[in-house]
């Protein structure tokens, strides 16, 4: 074999060895790359699906409900039912954060930064304040059934056992020897409804605005202390023994009876429909990314199942099928002369006329002092 034949064989051997090494290296690199890509792909899929690996269960979701004080008992019964329903249907746990207090106080807290997802307040005026702050989108009233009125009630007059002062109508609250307990319209939505009910009782029976002002002035002179909210008014009357008469929601009185309090109360024939709206706080919901569960909860509150729970603790059902059942038709008798806030010009007009700084309520308080 000559030299060039030997050189050719050596080159062929080296080429085979090097090719084998190259192939093995390429195979190992390719395998590792494939494993890495698969791992990355798996991680991305897990993240985008929003589920926990291997379980199919969605991460927990939080919902913050801010409401006025007297709804607490109703929501305590409703929320567990919704949580169970959502868990069963969506395989997801809903964690509720809740805040209760005077409607006006709650409104200011939300405007000032309390990150509510849902607000259930005593009157549309308070919801409108949150809307004007840019937190709720305009048109919220039309997003849910019944113009978003989820609970309603009427005003009631509660007396001491045996009714020693002979209180039967609104007019009796203006007597010199009667002491009246009610909340402060500056902090309580219930108290604003109470004020409107007193004013309306004169207008609806033929009186003019001068007579209405005189009457309401006399009644508030008989109020020894204005409580922060409806629940505090109830406690002042029942627990502390203050006053001869208490003005409050019918639902608050019904609840007191259910808790064993001996209660004498009258539903005046001239009355006001106390309508309580609910709304989604859009700006906060967008930040929290929980709109699906928030809107599902609000819709659930209008169902017969939830309305029954509201009715059990004193609220008049907004669902007609619930309202017409024997149990609740007897529990909530019709009111002979029932007005609405719209008949008095709506809440914007009422706020300006009665409750703004320097308006009629402030004028009454100044005379009282």
Coordinates of C-alpha atoms in Angstrom, one line a residue:
X1 CA 0.0 0.0 0.0
X2 CA 1.5 3.3 -1.0
X3 CA 1.6 6.4 1.1
X4 CA -1.4 8.1 -0.5
X5 CA -3.6 5.0 0.0
X6 CA -2.7 4.9 3.7
X7 CA -3.4 8.6 4.0
X8 CA -6.9 8.1 2.4
X9 CA -7.8 5.3 4.9
X10 CA -6.7 7.5 7.9
X11 CA -8.9 10.4 6.7
X12 CA -11.8 8.0 6.2
X13 CA -11.4 6.7 9.8
X14 CA -11.2 10.2 11.3
X15 CA -14.3 11.3 9.4
X16 CA -16.3 8.3 10.7
X17 CA -15.2 9.0 14.3
X18 CA -15.9 12.7 14.1
X19 CA -19.2 12.2 12.4
X20 CA -20.3 9.8 15.1
X21 CA -19.3 12.3 17.8
X22 CA -21.1 15.1 16.0
X23 CA -24.2 13.0 15.6
X24 CA -24.2 12.0 19.3
X25 CA -23.6 15.7 20.3
X26 CA -26.4 16.9 18.1
X27 CA -28.7 14.1 19.4
X28 CA -28.1 15.0 23.0
X29 CA -28.5 18.8 22.4
X30 CA -31.7 18.2 20.5
X31 CA -33.1 15.9 23.3
X32 CA -32.4 18.5 26.0
X33 CA -33.9 21.3 23.9
X34 CA -37.0 19.2 23.4
X35 CA -37.4 18.6 27.1
X36 CA -36.9 22.3 27.9
X37 CA -39.4 23.3 25.4
X38 CA -41.9 20.8 26.7
X39 CA -41.4 22.1 30.3
X40 CA -41.9 25.7 29.2
X41 CA -44.9 24.7 27.2
X42 CA -46.4 22.9 30.2
X43 CA -45.8 25.8 32.5
X44 CA -47.4 28.3 30.0
X45 CA -50.4 26.0 29.6
X46 CA -50.9 25.8 33.4
X47 CA -50.6 29.5 33.8
X48 CA -53.0 30.4 31.0
X49 CA -55.7 27.9 32.1
X50 CA -55.8 29.3 35.6
X51 CA -56.1 25.9 37.2
X52 CA -54.0 24.0 39.7
X53 CA -52.0 21.3 38.1
X54 CA -53.7 17.9 38.2
X55 CA -56.9 19.1 40.0
X56 CA -58.8 21.2 37.5
X57 CA -59.8 23.5 40.4
X58 CA -59.7 27.3 39.8
X59 CA -57.8 29.5 42.3
X60 CA -59.9 31.1 45.0
X61 CA -61.6 34.4 44.1
X62 CA -62.3 37.3 46.5
X63 CA -65.4 39.5 46.5
X64 CA -65.9 42.6 48.8
X65 CA -69.5 43.5 49.7
X66 CA -70.2 46.9 51.2
X67 CA -73.8 47.3 52.5
X68 CA -75.9 49.3 54.9
X69 CA -76.3 48.0 58.4
X70 CA -79.7 46.4 58.4
X71 CA -78.9 44.0 55.6
X72 CA -76.4 42.0 57.6
X73 CA -78.7 39.2 58.7
X74 CA -80.0 38.7 55.2
X75 CA -76.6 38.5 53.6
X76 CA -75.4 36.1 56.4
X77 CA -78.0 33.6 55.1
X78 CA -77.6 34.3 51.4
X79 CA -73.8 34.3 51.0
X80 CA -73.2 30.7 52.1
X81 CA -75.8 29.5 49.6
X82 CA -74.1 31.4 46.7
X83 CA -70.7 30.2 47.8
X84 CA -71.9 26.6 47.7
X85 CA -73.7 27.1 44.3
X86 CA -70.6 28.6 42.7
X87 CA -68.3 25.9 44.1
X88 CA -70.6 23.2 42.7
X89 CA -71.1 24.8 39.3
X90 CA -67.7 26.4 38.7
X91 CA -65.4 24.4 41.0
X92 CA -64.1 27.6 42.6
X93 CA -64.1 28.9 46.1
X94 CA -65.4 32.5 46.6
X95 CA -64.1 34.3 49.7
X96 CA -66.3 37.2 50.8
X97 CA -65.1 40.3 52.6
X98 CA -68.0 42.3 54.1
X99 CA -68.6 45.7 55.6
X100 CA -71.8 47.0 57.2
X101 CA -72.7 50.5 58.5
X102 CA -74.8 53.6 57.9
X103 CA -75.4 54.0 54.2
X104 CA -74.0 57.5 54.0
X105 CA -70.9 56.4 56.0
X106 CA -70.4 53.4 53.7
X107 CA -70.7 55.6 50.6
X108 CA -68.0 58.0 51.8
X109 CA -65.7 55.0 52.6
X110 CA -66.0 53.6 49.1
X111 CA -65.4 57.0 47.5
X112 CA -62.4 57.5 49.8
X113 CA -60.8 54.1 48.8
X114 CA -62.6 51.2 50.4
X115 CA -62.3 48.7 47.5
X116 CA -65.9 47.4 47.3
X117 CA -66.8 45.2 44.4
X118 CA -70.5 45.4 45.2
X119 CA -72.4 48.1 47.0
X120 CA -75.9 47.4 48.4
X121 CA -77.0 50.8 49.8
X122 CA -80.1 52.3 51.4
X123 CA -80.9 54.7 48.6
X124 CA -80.0 55.4 45.0
X125 CA -78.6 58.8 45.9
X126 CA -75.7 57.1 47.7
X127 CA -75.0 54.9 44.7
X128 CA -75.1 57.9 42.5
X129 CA -72.4 59.6 44.6
X130 CA -70.1 56.6 43.9
X131 CA -71.0 56.9 40.2
X132 CA -70.1 60.6 40.2
X133 CA -66.7 59.7 41.8
X134 CA -66.0 57.7 38.7
X135 CA -66.1 54.3 40.3
X136 CA -69.5 53.0 38.8
X137 CA -70.3 53.3 35.1
X138 CA -73.4 55.3 34.2
X139 CA -76.5 53.3 33.5
X140 CA -75.9 50.9 36.4
X141 CA -79.7 51.0 37.2
X142 CA -80.5 49.1 34.0
X143 CA -77.9 46.4 34.4
X144 CA -80.0 44.2 36.7
X145 CA -83.7 43.4 37.2
X146 CA -86.2 45.8 38.8
X147 CA -84.0 48.9 38.0
X148 CA -81.4 47.3 40.3
X149 CA -83.7 47.6 43.4
X150 CA -82.9 44.4 45.2
X151 CA -84.6 45.0 48.5
X152 CA -87.5 47.2 49.7
X153 CA -89.4 48.1 52.8
X154 CA -91.7 50.7 54.3
X155 CA -91.5 53.0 57.4
X156 CA -92.8 51.7 60.7
X157 CA -93.6 53.3 64.1
X158 CA -92.6 51.3 67.1
X159 CA -94.2 52.1 70.5
X160 CA -93.7 50.9 74.1
X161 CA -95.7 48.0 75.3
X162 CA -99.3 48.9 75.6
X163 CA -98.6 52.1 73.6
X164 CA -99.0 54.4 76.7
X165 CA -98.7 57.6 74.6
X166 CA -101.5 56.5 72.2
X167 CA -99.3 56.8 69.1
X168 CA -101.3 55.8 66.0
X169 CA -100.3 58.1 63.1
X170 CA -97.4 60.2 62.0
X171 CA -99.1 63.3 63.5
X172 CA -98.8 61.8 67.0
X173 CA -95.1 62.1 66.8
X174 CA -95.4 65.9 67.0
X175 CA -97.0 65.9 70.5
X176 CA -95.1 67.7 73.2
X177 CA -94.8 64.7 75.5
X178 CA -93.5 62.2 72.9
X179 CA -89.8 61.4 72.5
X180 CA -88.9 60.0 69.1
X181 CA -85.8 57.9 68.2
X182 CA -84.5 58.0 64.7
X183 CA -81.1 58.0 63.0
X184 CA -79.2 61.0 61.6
X185 CA -79.9 61.8 57.9
X186 CA -76.4 63.0 57.5
X187 CA -75.0 59.5 58.0
X188 CA -77.9 57.1 57.6
X189 CA -79.9 56.3 54.5
X190 CA -82.6 54.9 56.6
X191 CA -82.9 58.3 58.4
X192 CA -83.3 60.1 55.1
X193 CA -86.2 57.8 54.2
X194 CA -87.7 58.5 57.7
X195 CA -87.5 62.2 57.0
X196 CA -89.1 61.8 53.6
X197 CA -91.9 59.7 55.1
X198 CA -92.6 62.4 57.7
X199 CA -92.7 65.1 55.0
X200 CA -94.7 63.0 52.6
X201 CA -97.4 62.3 55.3
X202 CA -98.3 66.0 55.3
X203 CA -98.2 66.5 51.5
X204 CA -100.2 63.3 50.8
X205 CA -103.0 64.4 53.2
X206 CA -103.5 67.9 51.6
X207 CA -100.9 69.9 53.4
X208 CA -98.5 72.4 51.7
X209 CA -94.8 72.7 52.1
X210 CA -95.1 75.3 54.9
X211 CA -97.2 72.9 56.9
X212 CA -94.8 70.0 56.1
X213 CA -91.9 72.0 57.3
X214 CA -93.7 73.0 60.6
X215 CA -94.6 69.4 61.2
X216 CA -91.2 67.9 60.6
X217 CA -89.6 70.7 62.8
X218 CA -91.9 69.7 65.7
X219 CA -91.0 66.0 65.3
X220 CA -87.3 66.6 65.3
X221 CA -87.5 68.8 68.4
X222 CA -88.8 65.6 70.1
X223 CA -85.7 63.6 69.1
X224 CA -83.3 63.5 72.1
X225 CA -80.4 62.1 70.1
X226 CA -79.7 61.2 66.5
X227 CA -78.0 57.9 66.2
X228 CA -75.4 57.0 63.5
X229 CA -77.5 54.4 61.7
X230 CA -80.7 52.4 61.9
X231 CA -79.2 49.6 64.0
X232 CA -78.0 52.0 66.6
X233 CA -81.5 53.6 66.7
X234 CA -83.0 50.2 67.3
X235 CA -80.5 49.5 70.1
X236 CA -81.2 52.9 71.7
X237 CA -84.9 52.2 71.8
X238 CA -84.8 48.5 72.9
X239 CA -81.6 48.1 74.8
X240 CA -81.2 51.5 76.3
X241 CA -84.9 52.3 76.8
X242 CA -84.7 55.7 75.1
X243 CA -87.8 57.3 73.6
X244 CA -91.5 56.6 73.4
X245 CA -91.5 55.9 69.7
X246 CA -89.0 54.6 67.1
X247 CA -89.1 55.3 63.4
X248 CA -87.4 52.6 61.5
X249 CA -87.6 50.2 58.6
X250 CA -90.3 47.6 58.8
X251 CA -87.6 44.9 58.1
X252 CA -85.6 46.0 61.2
X253 CA -88.7 45.7 63.4
X254 CA -89.6 42.3 61.9
X255 CA -86.0 41.1 62.7
X256 CA -86.3 42.4 66.2
X257 CA -89.5 40.4 66.7
X258 CA -87.8 37.3 65.4
X259 CA -85.0 37.8 68.0
X260 CA -87.6 37.6 70.7
X261 CA -88.2 41.3 71.4
X262 CA -91.8 42.1 72.4
X263 CA -92.7 44.8 69.9
X264 CA -95.7 46.9 69.2
X265 CA -95.6 48.6 65.8
X266 CA -97.8 50.4 63.3
X267 CA -97.4 50.7 59.6
X268 CA -98.9 54.1 58.8
X269 CA -101.4 54.0 56.0
X270 CA -99.6 57.0 54.3
X271 CA -96.1 55.7 53.7
X272 CA -93.1 55.7 51.4
X273 CA -91.7 52.8 49.4
X274 CA -88.1 52.4 50.7
X275 CA -86.1 51.1 47.7
X276 CA -82.6 49.8 48.2
X277 CA -80.4 49.4 45.0
X278 CA -77.4 47.3 44.3
X279 CA -74.5 48.0 41.9
X280 CA -71.2 46.7 40.7
X281 CA -68.3 49.0 41.5
X282 CA -66.8 48.8 38.0
X283 CA -63.4 50.5 38.6
X284 CA -62.6 48.2 41.5
X285 CA -63.9 45.1 39.7
X286 CA -61.6 45.8 36.7
X287 CA -58.6 46.1 39.1
X288 CA -59.5 42.8 40.8
X289 CA -60.4 40.9 37.7
X290 CA -63.4 39.2 39.3
X291 CA -66.3 40.5 37.2
X292 CA -67.7 37.1 36.4
X293 CA -68.3 36.1 40.0
X294 CA -69.3 39.6 41.0
X295 CA -72.1 39.9 38.4
X296 CA -73.2 36.3 39.1
X297 CA -73.6 37.2 42.8
X298 CA -75.6 40.3 42.1
X299 CA -77.9 38.3 39.7
X300 CA -78.3 35.6 42.3
X301 CA -79.7 38.2 44.8
X302 CA -82.7 38.6 42.5
X303 CA -83.5 34.9 42.4
X304 CA -86.5 33.5 44.3
X305 CA -84.0 31.6 46.6
X306 CA -82.2 34.8 47.7
X307 CA -85.4 36.8 47.8
X308 CA -86.9 34.3 50.2
X309 CA -84.0 34.9 52.6
X310 CA -84.4 38.7 52.4
X311 CA -88.2 38.2 53.1
X312 CA -87.5 36.0 56.1
X313 CA -85.6 38.8 57.9
X314 CA -88.1 41.5 57.1
X315 CA -87.6 42.9 53.6
X316 CA -90.5 43.0 51.2
X317 CA -89.7 40.7 48.2
X318 CA -89.1 42.3 44.8
X319 CA -89.8 39.0 43.2
X320 CA -93.5 38.7 42.6
X321 CA -93.6 34.9 42.9
X322 CA -92.1 35.2 46.4
X323 CA -94.3 38.1 47.4
X324 CA -97.5 36.3 46.4
X325 CA -96.7 33.2 48.5
X326 CA -99.1 32.7 51.5
X327 CA -96.3 33.1 54.0
X328 CA -95.1 36.5 52.8
X329 CA -98.4 37.9 51.5
X330 CA -99.7 37.7 55.1
X331 CA -96.5 38.9 56.6
X332 CA -96.3 42.0 54.5
X333 CA -99.8 43.5 54.1
X334 CA -100.4 46.1 51.4
X335 CA -100.1 49.8 52.2
X336 CA -103.1 51.9 51.5
X337 CA -101.4 55.1 50.3
X338 CA -97.8 54.2 49.3
X339 CA -95.7 56.9 47.6
X340 CA -92.3 56.7 45.8
X341 CA -89.3 59.0 45.9
X342 CA -90.0 59.7 42.2
X343 CA -93.3 61.4 43.1
X344 CA -91.3 63.9 45.2
X345 CA -89.0 64.7 42.4
X346 CA -86.3 62.0 42.8
X347 CA -83.3 61.8 45.1
X348 CA -81.3 64.6 43.4
X349 CA -84.1 67.1 44.2
X350 CA -84.7 65.6 47.7
X351 CA -81.0 65.9 48.6
X352 CA -80.8 69.5 47.4
X353 CA -84.0 70.5 49.2
X354 CA -83.6 68.6 52.4
X355 CA -80.1 67.3 53.2
X356 CA -77.5 69.5 51.6
X357 CA -75.6 71.8 53.9
X358 CA -77.9 74.6 54.9
X359 CA -81.0 72.9 53.5
X360 CA -84.2 72.2 55.4
X361 CA -82.8 69.6 57.8
X362 CA -79.9 71.8 58.9
X363 CA -82.4 74.7 59.4
X364 CA -84.5 72.4 61.6
X365 CA -81.5 71.4 63.6
X366 CA -80.4 75.0 64.1
X367 CA -83.8 75.9 65.5
X368 CA -83.7 72.9 67.8
X369 CA -80.4 74.1 69.2

